[in-house]
Coordinates of C-alpha atoms in Angstrom, one line a residue:
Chain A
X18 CA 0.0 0.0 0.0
X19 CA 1.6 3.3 -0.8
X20 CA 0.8 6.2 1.6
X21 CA -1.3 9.6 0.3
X22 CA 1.9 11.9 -0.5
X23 CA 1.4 15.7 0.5
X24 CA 4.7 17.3 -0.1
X25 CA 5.3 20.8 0.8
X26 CA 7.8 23.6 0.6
X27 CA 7.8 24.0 4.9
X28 CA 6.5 21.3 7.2
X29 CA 5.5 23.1 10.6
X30 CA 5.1 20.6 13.6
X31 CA 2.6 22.2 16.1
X32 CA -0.2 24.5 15.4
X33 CA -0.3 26.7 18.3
X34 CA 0.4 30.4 18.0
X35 CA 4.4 29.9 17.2
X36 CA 3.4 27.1 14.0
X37 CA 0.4 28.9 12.8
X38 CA 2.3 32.6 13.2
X39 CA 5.1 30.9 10.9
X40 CA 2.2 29.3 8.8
X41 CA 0.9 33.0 8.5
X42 CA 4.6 34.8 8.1
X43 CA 5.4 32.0 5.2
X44 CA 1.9 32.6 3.2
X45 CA 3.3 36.2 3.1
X46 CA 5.8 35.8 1.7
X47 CA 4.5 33.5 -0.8
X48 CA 5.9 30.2 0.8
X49 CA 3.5 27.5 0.8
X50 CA 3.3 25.5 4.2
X51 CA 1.1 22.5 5.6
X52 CA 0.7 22.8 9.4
X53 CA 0.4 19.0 11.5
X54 CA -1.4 19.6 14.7
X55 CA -1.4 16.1 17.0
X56 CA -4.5 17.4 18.7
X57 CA -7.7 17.4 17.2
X58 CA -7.9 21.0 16.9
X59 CA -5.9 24.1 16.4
X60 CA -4.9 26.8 19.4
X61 CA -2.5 25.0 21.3
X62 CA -2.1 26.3 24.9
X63 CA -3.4 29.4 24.1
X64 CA -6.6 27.9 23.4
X65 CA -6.9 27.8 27.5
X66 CA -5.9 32.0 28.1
X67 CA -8.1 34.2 29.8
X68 CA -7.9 38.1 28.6
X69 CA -5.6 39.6 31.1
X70 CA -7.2 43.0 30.3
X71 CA -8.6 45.5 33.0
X72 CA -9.7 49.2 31.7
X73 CA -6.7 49.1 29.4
X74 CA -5.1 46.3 27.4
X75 CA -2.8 44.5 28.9
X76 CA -1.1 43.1 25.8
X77 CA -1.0 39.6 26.6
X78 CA -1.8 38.5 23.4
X79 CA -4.6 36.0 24.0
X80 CA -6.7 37.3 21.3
X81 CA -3.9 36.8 18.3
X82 CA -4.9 33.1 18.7
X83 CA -8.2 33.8 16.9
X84 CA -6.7 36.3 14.1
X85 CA -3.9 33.8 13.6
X86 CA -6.4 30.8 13.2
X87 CA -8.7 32.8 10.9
X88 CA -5.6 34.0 8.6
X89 CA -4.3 30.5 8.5
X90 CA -8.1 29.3 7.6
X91 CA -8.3 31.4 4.6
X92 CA -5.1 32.0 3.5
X93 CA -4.9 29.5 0.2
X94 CA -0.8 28.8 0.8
X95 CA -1.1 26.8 3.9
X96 CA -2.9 23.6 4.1
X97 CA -3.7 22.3 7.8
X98 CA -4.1 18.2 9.2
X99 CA -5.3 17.9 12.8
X100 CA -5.1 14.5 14.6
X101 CA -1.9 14.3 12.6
X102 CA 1.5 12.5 13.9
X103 CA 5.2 12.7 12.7
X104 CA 6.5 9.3 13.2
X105 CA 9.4 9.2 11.1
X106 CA 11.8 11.5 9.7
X107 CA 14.6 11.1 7.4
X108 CA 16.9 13.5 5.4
X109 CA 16.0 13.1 1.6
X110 CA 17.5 14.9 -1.5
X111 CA 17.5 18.9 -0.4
X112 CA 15.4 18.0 2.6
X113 CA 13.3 15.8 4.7
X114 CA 10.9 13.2 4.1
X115 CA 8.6 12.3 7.2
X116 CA 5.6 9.7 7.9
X117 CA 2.8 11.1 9.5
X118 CA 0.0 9.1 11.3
X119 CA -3.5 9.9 12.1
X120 CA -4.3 10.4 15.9
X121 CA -7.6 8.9 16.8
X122 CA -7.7 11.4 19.9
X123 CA -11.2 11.9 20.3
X124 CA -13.9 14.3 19.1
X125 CA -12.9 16.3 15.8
X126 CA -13.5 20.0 17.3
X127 CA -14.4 23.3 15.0
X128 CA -12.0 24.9 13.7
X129 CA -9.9 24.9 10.5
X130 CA -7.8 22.3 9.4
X131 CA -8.8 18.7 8.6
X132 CA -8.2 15.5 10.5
X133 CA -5.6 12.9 8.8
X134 CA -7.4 10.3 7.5
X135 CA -4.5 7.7 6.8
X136 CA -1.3 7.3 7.5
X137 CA 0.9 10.2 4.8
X138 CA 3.9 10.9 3.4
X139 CA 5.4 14.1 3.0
X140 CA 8.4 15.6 1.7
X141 CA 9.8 19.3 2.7
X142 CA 12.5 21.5 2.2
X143 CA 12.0 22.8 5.7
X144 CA 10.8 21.7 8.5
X145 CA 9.8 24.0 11.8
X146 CA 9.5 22.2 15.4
X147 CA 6.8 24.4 17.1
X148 CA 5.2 21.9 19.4
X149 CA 5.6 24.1 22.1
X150 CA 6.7 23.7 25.8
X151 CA 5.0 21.8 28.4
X152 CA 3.5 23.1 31.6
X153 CA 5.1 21.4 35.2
X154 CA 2.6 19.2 36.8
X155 CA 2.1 20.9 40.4
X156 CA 1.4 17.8 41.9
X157 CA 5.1 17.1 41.5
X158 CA 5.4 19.7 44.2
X159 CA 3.3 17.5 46.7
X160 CA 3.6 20.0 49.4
X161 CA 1.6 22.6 47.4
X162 CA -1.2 20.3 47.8
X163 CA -2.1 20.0 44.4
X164 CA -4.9 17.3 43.8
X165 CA -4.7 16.8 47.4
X166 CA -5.8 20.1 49.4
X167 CA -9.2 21.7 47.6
X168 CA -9.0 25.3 46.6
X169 CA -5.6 24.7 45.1
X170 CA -5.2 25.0 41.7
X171 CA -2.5 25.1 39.0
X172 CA -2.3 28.6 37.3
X173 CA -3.5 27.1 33.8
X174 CA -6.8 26.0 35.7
X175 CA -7.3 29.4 36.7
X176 CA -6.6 30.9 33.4
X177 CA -9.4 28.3 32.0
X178 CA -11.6 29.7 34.8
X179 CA -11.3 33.2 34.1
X180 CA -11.7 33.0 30.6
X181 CA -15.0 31.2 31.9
X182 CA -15.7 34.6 33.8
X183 CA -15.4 32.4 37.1
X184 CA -13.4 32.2 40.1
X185 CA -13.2 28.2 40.3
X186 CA -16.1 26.7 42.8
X187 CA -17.2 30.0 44.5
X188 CA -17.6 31.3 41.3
X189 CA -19.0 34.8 41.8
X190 CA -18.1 35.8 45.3
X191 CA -14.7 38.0 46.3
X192 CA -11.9 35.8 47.1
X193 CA -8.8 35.6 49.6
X194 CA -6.5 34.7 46.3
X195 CA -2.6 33.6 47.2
X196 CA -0.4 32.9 43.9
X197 CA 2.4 31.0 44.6
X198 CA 5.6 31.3 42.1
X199 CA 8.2 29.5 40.8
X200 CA 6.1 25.8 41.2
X201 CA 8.2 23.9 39.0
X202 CA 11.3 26.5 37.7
X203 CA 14.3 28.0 39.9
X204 CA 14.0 24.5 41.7
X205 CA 17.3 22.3 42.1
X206 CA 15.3 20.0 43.8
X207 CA 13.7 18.9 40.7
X208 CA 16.3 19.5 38.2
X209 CA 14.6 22.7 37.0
X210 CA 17.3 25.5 37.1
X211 CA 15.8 27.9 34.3
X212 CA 13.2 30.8 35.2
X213 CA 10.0 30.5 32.9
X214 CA 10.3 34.2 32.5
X215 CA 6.2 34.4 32.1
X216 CA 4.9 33.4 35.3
X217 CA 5.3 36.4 37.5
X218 CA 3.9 38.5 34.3
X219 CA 0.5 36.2 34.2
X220 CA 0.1 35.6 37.9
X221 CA 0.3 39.6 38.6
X222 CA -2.1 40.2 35.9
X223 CA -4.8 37.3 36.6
X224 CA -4.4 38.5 39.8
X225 CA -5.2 42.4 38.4
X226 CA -8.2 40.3 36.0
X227 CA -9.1 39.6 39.6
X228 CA -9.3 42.7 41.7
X229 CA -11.2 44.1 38.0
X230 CA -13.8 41.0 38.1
X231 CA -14.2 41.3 41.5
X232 CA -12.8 44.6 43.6
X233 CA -13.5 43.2 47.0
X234 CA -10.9 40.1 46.5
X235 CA -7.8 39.8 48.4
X236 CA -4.7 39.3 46.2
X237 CA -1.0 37.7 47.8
X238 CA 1.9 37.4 45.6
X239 CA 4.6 34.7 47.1
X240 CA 7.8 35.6 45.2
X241 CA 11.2 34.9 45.6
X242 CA 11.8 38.1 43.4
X243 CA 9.7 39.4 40.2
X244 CA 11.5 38.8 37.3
X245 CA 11.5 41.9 34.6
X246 CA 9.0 41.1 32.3
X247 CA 8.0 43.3 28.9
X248 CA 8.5 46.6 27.8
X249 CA 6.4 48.3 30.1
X250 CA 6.8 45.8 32.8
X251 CA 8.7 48.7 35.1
X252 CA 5.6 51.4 34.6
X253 CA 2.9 48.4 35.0
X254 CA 4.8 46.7 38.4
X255 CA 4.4 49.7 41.0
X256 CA 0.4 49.6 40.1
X257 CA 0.5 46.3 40.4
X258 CA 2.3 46.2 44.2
X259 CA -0.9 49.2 45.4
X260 CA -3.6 46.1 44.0
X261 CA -1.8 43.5 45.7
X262 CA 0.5 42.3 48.7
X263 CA 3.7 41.0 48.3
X264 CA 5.1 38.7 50.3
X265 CA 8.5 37.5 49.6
X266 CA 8.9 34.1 50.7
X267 CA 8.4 30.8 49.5
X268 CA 5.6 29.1 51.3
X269 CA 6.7 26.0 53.4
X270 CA 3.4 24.3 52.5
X271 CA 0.0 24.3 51.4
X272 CA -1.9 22.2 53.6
X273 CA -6.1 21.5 53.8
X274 CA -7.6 24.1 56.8
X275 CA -11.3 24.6 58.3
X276 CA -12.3 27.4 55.3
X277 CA -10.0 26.4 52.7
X278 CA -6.4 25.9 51.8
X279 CA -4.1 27.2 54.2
X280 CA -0.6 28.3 53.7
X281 CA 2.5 28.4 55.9
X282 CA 5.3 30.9 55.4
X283 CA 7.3 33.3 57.2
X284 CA 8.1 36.7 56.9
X285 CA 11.8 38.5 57.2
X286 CA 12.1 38.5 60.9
X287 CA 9.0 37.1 61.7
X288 CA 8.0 33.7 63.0
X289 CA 6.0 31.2 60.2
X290 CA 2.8 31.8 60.1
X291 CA -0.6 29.8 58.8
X292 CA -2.8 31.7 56.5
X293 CA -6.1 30.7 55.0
X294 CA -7.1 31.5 51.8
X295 CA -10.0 30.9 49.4
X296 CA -8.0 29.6 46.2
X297 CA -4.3 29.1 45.8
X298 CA -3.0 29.0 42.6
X299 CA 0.4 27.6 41.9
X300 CA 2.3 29.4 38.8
X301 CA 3.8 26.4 37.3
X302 CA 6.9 26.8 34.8
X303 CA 7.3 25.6 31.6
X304 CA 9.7 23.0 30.5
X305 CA 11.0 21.4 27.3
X306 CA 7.9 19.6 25.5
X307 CA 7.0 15.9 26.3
X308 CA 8.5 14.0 23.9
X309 CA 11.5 16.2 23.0
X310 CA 13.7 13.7 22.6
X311 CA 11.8 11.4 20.6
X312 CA 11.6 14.5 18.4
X313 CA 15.0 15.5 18.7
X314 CA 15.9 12.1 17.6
X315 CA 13.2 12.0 14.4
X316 CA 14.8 15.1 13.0
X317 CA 18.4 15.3 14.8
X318 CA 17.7 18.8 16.5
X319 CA 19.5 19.1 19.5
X320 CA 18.5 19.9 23.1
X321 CA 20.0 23.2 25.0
X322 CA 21.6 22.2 28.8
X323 CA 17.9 22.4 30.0
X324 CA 16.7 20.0 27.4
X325 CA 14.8 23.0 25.5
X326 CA 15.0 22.1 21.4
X327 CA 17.1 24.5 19.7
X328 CA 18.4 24.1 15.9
X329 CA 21.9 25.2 16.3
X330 CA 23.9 22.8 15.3
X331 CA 21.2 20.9 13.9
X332 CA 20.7 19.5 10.5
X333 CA 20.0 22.1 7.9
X334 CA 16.4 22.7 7.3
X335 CA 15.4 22.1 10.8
X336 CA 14.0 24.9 12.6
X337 CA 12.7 25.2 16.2
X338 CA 9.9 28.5 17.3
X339 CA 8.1 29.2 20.2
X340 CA 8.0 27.4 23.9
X341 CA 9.4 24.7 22.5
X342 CA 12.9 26.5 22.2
X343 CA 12.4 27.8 26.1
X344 CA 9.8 29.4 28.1
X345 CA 8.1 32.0 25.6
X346 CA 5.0 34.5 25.8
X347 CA 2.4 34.5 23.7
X348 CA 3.8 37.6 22.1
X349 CA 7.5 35.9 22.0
X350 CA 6.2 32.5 20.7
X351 CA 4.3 34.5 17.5
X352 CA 7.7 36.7 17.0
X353 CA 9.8 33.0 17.0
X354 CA 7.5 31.7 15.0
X355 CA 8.2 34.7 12.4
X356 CA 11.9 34.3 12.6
X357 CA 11.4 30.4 11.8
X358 CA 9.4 31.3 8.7
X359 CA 12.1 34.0 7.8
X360 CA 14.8 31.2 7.8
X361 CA 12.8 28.5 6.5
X362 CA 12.1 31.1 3.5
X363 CA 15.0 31.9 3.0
X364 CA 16.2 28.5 2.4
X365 CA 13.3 27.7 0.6
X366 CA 14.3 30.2 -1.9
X367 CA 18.0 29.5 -2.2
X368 CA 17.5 25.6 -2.9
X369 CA 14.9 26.9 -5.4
X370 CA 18.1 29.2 -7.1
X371 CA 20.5 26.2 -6.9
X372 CA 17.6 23.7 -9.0
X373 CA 16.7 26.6 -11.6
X374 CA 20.0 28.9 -11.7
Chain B
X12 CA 24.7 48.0 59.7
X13 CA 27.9 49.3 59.3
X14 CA 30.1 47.8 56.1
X15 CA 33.2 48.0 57.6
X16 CA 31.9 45.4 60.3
X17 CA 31.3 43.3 58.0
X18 CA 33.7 40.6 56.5
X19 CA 33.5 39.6 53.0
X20 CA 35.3 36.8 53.1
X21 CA 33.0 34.3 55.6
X22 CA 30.9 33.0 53.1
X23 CA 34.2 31.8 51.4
X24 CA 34.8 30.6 54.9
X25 CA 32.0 29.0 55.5
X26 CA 32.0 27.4 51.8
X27 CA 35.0 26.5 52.0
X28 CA 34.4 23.6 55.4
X29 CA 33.0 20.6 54.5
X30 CA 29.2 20.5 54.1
X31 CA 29.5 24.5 53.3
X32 CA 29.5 25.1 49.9
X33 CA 25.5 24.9 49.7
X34 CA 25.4 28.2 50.9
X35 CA 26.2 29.7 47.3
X36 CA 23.4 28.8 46.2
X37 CA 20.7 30.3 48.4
X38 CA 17.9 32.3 47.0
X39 CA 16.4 34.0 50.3
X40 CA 13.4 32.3 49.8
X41 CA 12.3 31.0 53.2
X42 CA 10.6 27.4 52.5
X43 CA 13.4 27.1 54.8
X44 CA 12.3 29.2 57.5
X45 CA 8.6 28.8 57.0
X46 CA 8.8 25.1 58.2
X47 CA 11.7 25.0 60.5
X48 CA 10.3 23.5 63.8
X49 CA 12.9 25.2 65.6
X50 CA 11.9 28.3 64.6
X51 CA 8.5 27.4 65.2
X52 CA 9.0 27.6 69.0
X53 CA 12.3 30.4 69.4
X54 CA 10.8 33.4 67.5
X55 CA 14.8 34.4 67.1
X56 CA 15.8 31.1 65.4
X57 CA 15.1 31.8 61.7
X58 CA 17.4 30.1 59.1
X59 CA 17.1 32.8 56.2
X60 CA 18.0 35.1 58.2
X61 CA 21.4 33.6 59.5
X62 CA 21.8 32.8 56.1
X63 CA 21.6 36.5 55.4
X64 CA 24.2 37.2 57.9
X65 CA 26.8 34.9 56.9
X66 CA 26.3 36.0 53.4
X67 CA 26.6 39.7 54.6
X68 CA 30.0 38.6 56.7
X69 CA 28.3 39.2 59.9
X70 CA 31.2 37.0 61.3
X71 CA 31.2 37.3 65.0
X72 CA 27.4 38.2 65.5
X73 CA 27.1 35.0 63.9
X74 CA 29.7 32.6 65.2
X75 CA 28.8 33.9 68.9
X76 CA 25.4 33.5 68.4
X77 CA 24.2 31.0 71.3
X78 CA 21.3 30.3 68.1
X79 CA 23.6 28.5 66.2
X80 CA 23.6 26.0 68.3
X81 CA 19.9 25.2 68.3
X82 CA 19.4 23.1 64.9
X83 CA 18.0 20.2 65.6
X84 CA 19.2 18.7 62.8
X85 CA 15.5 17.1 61.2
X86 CA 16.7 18.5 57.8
X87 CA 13.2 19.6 56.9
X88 CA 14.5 22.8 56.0
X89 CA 16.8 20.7 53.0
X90 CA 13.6 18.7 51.8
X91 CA 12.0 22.1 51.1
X92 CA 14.7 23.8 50.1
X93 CA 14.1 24.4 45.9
X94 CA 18.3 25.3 45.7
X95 CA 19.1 22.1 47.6
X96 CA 21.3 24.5 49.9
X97 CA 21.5 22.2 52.8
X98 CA 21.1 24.6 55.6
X99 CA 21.8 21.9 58.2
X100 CA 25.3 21.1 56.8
X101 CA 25.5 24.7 55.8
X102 CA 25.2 25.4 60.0
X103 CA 27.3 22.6 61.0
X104 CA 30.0 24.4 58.8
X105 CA 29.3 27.5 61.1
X106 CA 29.7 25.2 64.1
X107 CA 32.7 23.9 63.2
X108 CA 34.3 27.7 63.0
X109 CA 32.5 28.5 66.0
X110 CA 33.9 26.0 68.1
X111 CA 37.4 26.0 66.5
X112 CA 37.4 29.3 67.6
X113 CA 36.0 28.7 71.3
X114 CA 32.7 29.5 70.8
X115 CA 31.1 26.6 71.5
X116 CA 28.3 26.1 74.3
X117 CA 29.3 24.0 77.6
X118 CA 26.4 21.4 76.5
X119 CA 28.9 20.7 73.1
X120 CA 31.6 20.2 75.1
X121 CA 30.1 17.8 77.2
X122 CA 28.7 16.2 74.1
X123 CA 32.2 15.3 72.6
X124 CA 33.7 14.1 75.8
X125 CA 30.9 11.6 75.6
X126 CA 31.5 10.7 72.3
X127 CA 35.2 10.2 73.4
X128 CA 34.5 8.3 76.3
X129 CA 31.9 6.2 74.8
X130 CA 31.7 6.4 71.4
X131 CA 28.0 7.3 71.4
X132 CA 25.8 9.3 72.6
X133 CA 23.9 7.2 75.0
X134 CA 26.0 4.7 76.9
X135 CA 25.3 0.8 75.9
X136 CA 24.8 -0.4 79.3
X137 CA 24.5 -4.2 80.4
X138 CA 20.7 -3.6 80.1
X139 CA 20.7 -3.1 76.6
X140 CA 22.6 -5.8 76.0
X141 CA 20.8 -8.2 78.2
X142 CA 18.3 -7.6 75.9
X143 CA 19.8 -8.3 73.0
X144 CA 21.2 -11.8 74.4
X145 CA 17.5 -12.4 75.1
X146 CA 16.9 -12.4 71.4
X147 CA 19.7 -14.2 70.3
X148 CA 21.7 -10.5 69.1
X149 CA 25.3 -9.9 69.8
X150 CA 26.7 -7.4 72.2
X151 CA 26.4 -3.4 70.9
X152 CA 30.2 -2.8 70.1
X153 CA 31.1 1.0 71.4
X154 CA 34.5 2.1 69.5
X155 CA 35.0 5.3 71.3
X156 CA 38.7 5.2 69.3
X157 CA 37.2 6.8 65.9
X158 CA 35.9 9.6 67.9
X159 CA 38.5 10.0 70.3
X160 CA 40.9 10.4 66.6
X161 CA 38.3 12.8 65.5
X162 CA 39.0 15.2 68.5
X163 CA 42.9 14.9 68.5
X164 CA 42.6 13.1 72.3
X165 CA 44.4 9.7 71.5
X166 CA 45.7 8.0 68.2
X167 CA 43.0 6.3 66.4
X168 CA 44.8 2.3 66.8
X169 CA 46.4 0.6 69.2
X170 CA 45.6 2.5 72.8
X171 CA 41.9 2.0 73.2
X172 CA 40.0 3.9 75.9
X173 CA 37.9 1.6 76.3
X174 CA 37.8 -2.1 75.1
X175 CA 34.8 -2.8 72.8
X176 CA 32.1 -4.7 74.5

């Protein structure tokens, strides 16, 4: 049985914002691309954001998802399969020729793109890893009391609630909110030394979405320190510290208390103390993608020291964009993505010279 | 504070003695402190913040600090620790400049000489080891040589203090 063949100039792994954003960047510049999403619909992570604005924009860039998905949808250069797998790669002529497998993943959702219906091949001159990054499991952090301790939830649940409009179980009524930072980066303990660089920037601005939804909420920042974040992280932070309190310590632990979750922590100079709070949300880092390796193996890319992909030293035509590469906004992952498409291009166009010139 | 009571060079100290060197890597984040059950009962006893002094070469506040003394040595403060800092061995660095330097409580004193003279902390006494006879177990040896080496009383072979038993 020979396999449907559905060769294209630039194969992009991943259809979140960084692949589709490439996708989008490519079809610019006249570059045909197919996009293969493994889930069975476009969006990625992104798919879960909440709006972080208040009265202003905050720039967060949850709403590009939708303009990115309805470019990609209509623009006639790119060509989308969801459900789709890459399950072997192998350098062929000028560039890559890779099997891809249909995911039976449950329902199809709406969207653009089409599911794979049988197993493919396809043959690029470039191909872009944007599978993204993949969010730490807080329950790896058992003293958080995640899955154990209700009212504590990881900061991608609450991002899921509040773009619901709700503040988890007691959906409508203020809160006593306590975000806790750095669940799963900074930590030796688990062999995550890198800073996800986006946590303190979403946990102080779902905490602002907070205050904004609901004024008479309480809002406590545990921090080691705040990372700089964005360009107008400096004038944004000091309005940030009036709406909220900052505490800097790391709790001790999260543990299950008469009202709700209670936390224990200690202040400079200041014995520990137990506090109880309505929700606790844990703002988990981001780490290499599941299956990096496996990936890094299909197409030879190699891994950085934190096991993030990265295409330097890579095989040629192999590209990495977005989370994938290392903990990335929304805004960073789209801007990656554009650099991918730029190379990818640009090698695109000078096999095309070699063949015709 | 005053800068010039202050000495850089006893974190290199400290990180230098055996057990030390964790202290480089501490963030100031107080998981430590938060679930220290020593702390949890002396409002003075907070680990962060005698971190924070030996980092700011607080030397002698430090090593003449009766606090020092007080770990109890449970190690909760390392299992919580996210930079793996080891604040116990970290503080039995201290100790060990402390009491090289004479600052060590009468209770530590008393402590080695009954390491030296028994080679444990509690003395093995014929009641224990009636015990153990009772369920068929051999005799608790005490070598109180190893220790005796340790604290430069008598050479490690040869002339025992005591005779194992």
């Amino acid at each position: 049985m020979t396999n449907a063949q559905l060769d294209t100039p630039v194969l992009i792994l991943g259809g979140g914002v960084a692949g589709l954003a490439a996708a989008v960047d490519l079809a610019r510049r006249g570059v045909a691309a197919t996009i293969i999403e493994r889930e069975p619909r476009l969006g990625g992570r992104a798919s879960q954001f909440c709006c972080k604005a208040t009265e202003a924009c905050a720039r967060c860039g949850a709403c590009r998802l939708g303009e990115l998905m309805a470019q990609a949808a209509h623009l006639p250069q790119i060509t989308i399969y969801t459900a789709a797998l890459a399950v072997a790669a192998q350098p062929r002529g000028d560039g890559w020729q890779v099997e891809l497998a249909p995911q039976p993943n449950g329902e199809i959702g709406p969207g653009p793109g089409r599911p794979l219906s049988e197993r493919a091949t396809l043959n690029a001159q470039a191909v872009i890893l944007a599978v993204g990054g993949e969010a730490f499991n807080p329950a790896g952090k058992t003293r958080f009391g995640h899955g154990r301790v209700e009212g504590v939830f990881s900061a991608l649940e609450l991002e899921a609630m509040l773009a619901q409009g709700a503040l988890g179980p007691k959906a409508m009524a203020p809160a006593k909110v306590a975000f806790i930072q750095c669940v799963g980066s900074r930590d030796a303990s688990l062999g995550r030394l890198w800073c996800s660089r986006v946590c303190c920037g979403y946990a102080l601005r779902m905490g602002r979405v907070i205050r904004g939804l609901l004024p008479e909420s309480e809002v406590t920042f545990f921090h080691m320190d705040v990372q700089d974040y964005g360009r107008a992280w400096e004038e944004e932070l000091p309005e940030l510290r009036k709406q909220m309190r900052f505490v800097r310590a790391m709790p001790g632990e999260v543990t299950a208390g008469d009202g709700g979750p209670e936390v224990t922590y200690a202040l400079a100079g200041e014995q520990a103390i137990k506090e109880g709070f309505d929700l606790v949300v844990l703002s988990v880092g981001l780490g290499p993608p599941n299956g990096a390796s496996a990936l890094g193996e299909l197409f030879g890319a190699a891994k950085d020291s934190d096991g993030f992909l990265t295409a330097d030293g890579g095989p040629a035509g192999v590209f990495v964009a977005g989370a994938a590469a290392g903990p990335r906004s929304l805004n960073e992952s789209i801007v990656h993505g554009g650099l991918a498409a730029s190379q990818a291009a640009s090698r695109v166009a000078s096999l095309s010279e070699a063949r015709h010139g | 504070m005053r800068l010039n009571e202050c000495d850089p060079g006893f974190k290199h100290e400290v990180a230098a003695e055996p057990g030390g060197a964790g202290i480089r890597a501490c963030f100031a984040c107080a998981a430590c402190s938060a679930r220290c059950p020593v702390g949890a009962n002396r409002p003075d006893y907070d680990p962060r913040r005698l971190i924070r002094l030996t980092l700011l070469g607080r030397r002698e506040e430090v090593l003449a600090s009766p606090l020092i003394w007080l770990c109890s040595s449970c190690y909760t403060c390392g299992e919580v620790c996210p930079q793996q800092v080891r604040f116990t061995e970290v503080l039995t660095a201290i100790k060990n400049i402390a009491s090289r330097e004479g600052h060590a409580p009468p209770s530590a004193k008393i402590t080695a000489e009954l390491l030296a003279k028994q080679g444990r902390l509690l003395e093995v006494t014929d009641f224990e080891n009636d015990k153990r006879a009772d369920l068929g177990l051999p005799p608790v040896e005490q070598r109180p040589q190893d220790f005796q080496a340790i604290l430069g009383l008598k050479p490690s072979e040869g002339e025992a203090g005591e005779e194992p038993r």
